[in-house]
C-alpha positions as a printed NumPy array, in Angstrom:
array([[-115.027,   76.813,  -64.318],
       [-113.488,   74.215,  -66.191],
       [-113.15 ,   74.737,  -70.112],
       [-113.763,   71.775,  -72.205],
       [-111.869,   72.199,  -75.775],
       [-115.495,   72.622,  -77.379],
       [-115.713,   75.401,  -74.619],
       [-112.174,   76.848,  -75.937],
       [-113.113,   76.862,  -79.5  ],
       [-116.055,   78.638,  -78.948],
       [-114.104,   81.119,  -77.027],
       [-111.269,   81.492,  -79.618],
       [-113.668,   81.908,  -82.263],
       [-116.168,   84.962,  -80.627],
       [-112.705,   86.967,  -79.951],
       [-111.467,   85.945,  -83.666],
       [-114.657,   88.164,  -84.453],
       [-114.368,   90.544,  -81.722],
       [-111.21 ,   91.254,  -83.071],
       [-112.23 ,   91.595,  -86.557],
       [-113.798,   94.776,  -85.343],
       [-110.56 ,   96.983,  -83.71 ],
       [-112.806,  100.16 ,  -82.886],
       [-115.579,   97.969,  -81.049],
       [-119.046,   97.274,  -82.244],
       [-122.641,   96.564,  -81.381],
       [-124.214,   93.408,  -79.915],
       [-126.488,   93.577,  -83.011],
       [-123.284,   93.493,  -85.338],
       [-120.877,   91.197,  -83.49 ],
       [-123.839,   88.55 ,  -83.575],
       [-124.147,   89.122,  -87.312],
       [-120.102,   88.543,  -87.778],
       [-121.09 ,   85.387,  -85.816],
       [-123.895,   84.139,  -87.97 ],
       [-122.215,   84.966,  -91.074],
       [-118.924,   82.579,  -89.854],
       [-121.447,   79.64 ,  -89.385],
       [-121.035,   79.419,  -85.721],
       [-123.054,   77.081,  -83.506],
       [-124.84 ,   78.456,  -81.655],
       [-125.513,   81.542,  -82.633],
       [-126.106,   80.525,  -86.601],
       [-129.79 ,   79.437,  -87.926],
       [-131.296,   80.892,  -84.5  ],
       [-134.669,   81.98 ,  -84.774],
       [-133.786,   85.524,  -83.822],
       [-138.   ,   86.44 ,  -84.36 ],
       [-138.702,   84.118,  -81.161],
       [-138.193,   85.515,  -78.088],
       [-136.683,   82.53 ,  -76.469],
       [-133.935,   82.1  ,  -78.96 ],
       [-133.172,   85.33 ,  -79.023],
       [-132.519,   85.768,  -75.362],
       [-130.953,   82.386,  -75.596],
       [-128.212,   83.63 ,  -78.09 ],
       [-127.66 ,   87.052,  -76.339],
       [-127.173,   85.007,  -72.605],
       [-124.752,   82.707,  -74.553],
       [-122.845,   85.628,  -76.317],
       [-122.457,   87.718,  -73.197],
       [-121.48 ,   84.322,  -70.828],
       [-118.723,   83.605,  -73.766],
       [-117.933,   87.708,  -73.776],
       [-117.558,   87.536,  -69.626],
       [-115.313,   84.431,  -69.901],
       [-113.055,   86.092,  -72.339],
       [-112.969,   89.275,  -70.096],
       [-111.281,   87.059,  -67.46 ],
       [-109.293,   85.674,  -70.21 ],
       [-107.994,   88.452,  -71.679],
       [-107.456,   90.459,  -68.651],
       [-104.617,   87.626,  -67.674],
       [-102.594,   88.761,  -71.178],
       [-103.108,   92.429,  -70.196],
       [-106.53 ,   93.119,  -72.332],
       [-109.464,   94.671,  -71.612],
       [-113.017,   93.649,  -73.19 ],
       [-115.286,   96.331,  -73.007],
       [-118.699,   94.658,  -72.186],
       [-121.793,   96.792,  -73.275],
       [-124.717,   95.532,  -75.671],
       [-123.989,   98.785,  -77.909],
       [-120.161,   98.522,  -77.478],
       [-117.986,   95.32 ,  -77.374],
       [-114.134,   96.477,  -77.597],
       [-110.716,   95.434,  -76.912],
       [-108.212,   97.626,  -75.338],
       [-104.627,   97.555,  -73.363],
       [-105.084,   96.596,  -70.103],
       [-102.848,   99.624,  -68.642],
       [-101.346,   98.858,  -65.225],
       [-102.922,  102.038,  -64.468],
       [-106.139,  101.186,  -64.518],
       [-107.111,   99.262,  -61.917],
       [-110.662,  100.356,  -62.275],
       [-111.445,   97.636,  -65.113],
       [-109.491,   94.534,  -63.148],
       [-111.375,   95.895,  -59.809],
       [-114.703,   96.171,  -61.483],
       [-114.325,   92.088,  -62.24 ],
       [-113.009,   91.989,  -58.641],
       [-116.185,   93.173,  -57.023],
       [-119.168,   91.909,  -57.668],
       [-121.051,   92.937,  -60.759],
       [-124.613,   91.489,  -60.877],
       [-124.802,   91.397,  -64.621],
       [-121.258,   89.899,  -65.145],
       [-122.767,   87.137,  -61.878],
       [-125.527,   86.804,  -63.614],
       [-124.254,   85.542,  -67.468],
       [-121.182,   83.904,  -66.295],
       [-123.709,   81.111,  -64.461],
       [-125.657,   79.325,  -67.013],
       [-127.843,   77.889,  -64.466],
       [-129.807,   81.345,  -65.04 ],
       [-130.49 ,   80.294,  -68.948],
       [-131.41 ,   77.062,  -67.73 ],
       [-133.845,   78.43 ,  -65.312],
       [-135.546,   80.861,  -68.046],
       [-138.929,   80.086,  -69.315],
       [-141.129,   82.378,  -71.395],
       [-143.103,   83.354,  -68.705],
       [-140.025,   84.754,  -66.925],
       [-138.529,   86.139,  -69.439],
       [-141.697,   88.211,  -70.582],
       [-142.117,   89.318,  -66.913],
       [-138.622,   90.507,  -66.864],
       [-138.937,   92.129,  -70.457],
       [-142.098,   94.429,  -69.435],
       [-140.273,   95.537,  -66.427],
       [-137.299,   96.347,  -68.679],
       [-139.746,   98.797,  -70.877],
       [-141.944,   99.996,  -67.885],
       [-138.561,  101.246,  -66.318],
       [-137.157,  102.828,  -69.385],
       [-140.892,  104.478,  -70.416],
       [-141.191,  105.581,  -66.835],
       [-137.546,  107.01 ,  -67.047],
       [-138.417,  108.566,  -70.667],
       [-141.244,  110.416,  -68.932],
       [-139.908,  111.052,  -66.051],
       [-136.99 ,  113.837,  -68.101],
       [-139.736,  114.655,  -70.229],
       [-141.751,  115.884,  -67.438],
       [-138.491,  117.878,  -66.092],
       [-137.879,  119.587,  -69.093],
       [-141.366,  120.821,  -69.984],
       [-141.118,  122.305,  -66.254],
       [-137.787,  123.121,  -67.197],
       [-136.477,  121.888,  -63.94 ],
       [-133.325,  119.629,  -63.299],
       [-132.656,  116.904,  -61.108],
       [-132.634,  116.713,  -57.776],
       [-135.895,  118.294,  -57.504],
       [-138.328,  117.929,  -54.68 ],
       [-142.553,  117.683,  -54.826],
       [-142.347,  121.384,  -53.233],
       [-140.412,  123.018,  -56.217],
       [-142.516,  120.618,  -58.672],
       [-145.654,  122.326,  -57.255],
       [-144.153,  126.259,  -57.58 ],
       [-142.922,  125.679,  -61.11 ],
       [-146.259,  123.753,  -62.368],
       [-148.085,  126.688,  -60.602],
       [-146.066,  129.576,  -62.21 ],
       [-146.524,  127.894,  -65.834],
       [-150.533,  126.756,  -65.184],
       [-150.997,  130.846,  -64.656],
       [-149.311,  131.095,  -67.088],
       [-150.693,  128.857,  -69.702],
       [-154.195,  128.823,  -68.637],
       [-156.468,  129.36 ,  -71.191],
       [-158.507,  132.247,  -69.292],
       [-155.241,  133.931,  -69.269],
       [-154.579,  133.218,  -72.763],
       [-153.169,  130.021,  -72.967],
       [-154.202,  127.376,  -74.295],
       [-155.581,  124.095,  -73.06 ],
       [-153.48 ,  121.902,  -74.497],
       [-150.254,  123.174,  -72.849],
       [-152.068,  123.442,  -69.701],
       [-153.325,  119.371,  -70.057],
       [-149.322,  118.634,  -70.443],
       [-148.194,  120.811,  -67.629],
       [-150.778,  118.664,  -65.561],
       [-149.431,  115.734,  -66.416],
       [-145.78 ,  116.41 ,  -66.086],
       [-146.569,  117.37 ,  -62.75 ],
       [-148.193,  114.316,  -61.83 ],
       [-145.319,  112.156,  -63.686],
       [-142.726,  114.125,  -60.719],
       [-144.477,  113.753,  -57.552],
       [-146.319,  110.277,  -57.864]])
């Protein structure tokens, strides 16, 4: 990719206020430092619209993935993660952060080509924010389910069905229990084996 010098200053001034934070910081915080420096084009966005919003965080984490590959040439590491951005020694040892921008890394694919931002309309990107939350509810529920069973991963539909029928005796309101437990033990067990 070739860097214009508007591209450079950009660049230079996101790891100005990378830097400005030596023990790493939050996506959240680094595009404050950002806003508060004046810098276009990340200051004035409409961060209440959903389409600037995802527009700033693409741009941030395209310039953050260009600076990886940057700084990775003068033996330093940019930790990439929405609730940790941080700059380390690149240690000749580890070979796993230079092999991990070797190989391919959808996400690091993905906001390096712009084409992507381009190509993102609010009908996309509302499709691809509900699956975000479906995944992460469905996850949420999903441990919730295991530890009201009090099961751990891996677990199969066979020990699902023992453990939910040990605890329904258990809990069964002719037996004591009470309905409510009983309505949540159903539940969890449907949540493991659909």
């Amino acid at each position: 990719m070739t860097e214009t010098t508007a591209d450079h200053q950009l660049l230079d001034a996101v790891l100005e206020q990378v830097r400005q934070a030596p023990d790493g910081q939050t996506e959240h915080a680094l595009l404050g430092r950002l806003e508060k420096a004046e810098l276009a084009p990340f200051a004035g966005a409409d961060l209440g619209d959903q389409m600037a919003l995802f527009r700033v965080h693409f741009l941030l984490f395209h310039c953050l993935y260009r600076l990886q590959e940057r700084l990775a040439a003068r033996g330093e590491w940019l930790d990439i993660h929405c609730l940790s951005i941080s700059l380390r020694p690149l240690s000749s040892a580890s070979t796993a952060d230079t092999g991990a921008m070797a190989q391919t890394d959808p996400l690091r694919t993905y906001y390096l080509e712009l084409a992507n931002l381009d190509a993102m309309d609010a009908a996309t990107l509302e499709a691809m924010l509900s699956g975000f939350w479906r995944r992460l509810d469905g996850g949420e529920r999903h441990r919730e389910a295991l530890d009201l069973l009090g099961l751990e991963e891996p677990v199969d539909a066979d020990q699902v069905t023992r453990r939910y029928r040990q605890l329904a005796q258990q809990h069964h309101p002719d037996k004591g229990g009470d309905t409510e437990t009983l309505q949540r033990l159903n539940e969890a067990r449907l949540v493991l084996i659909t």
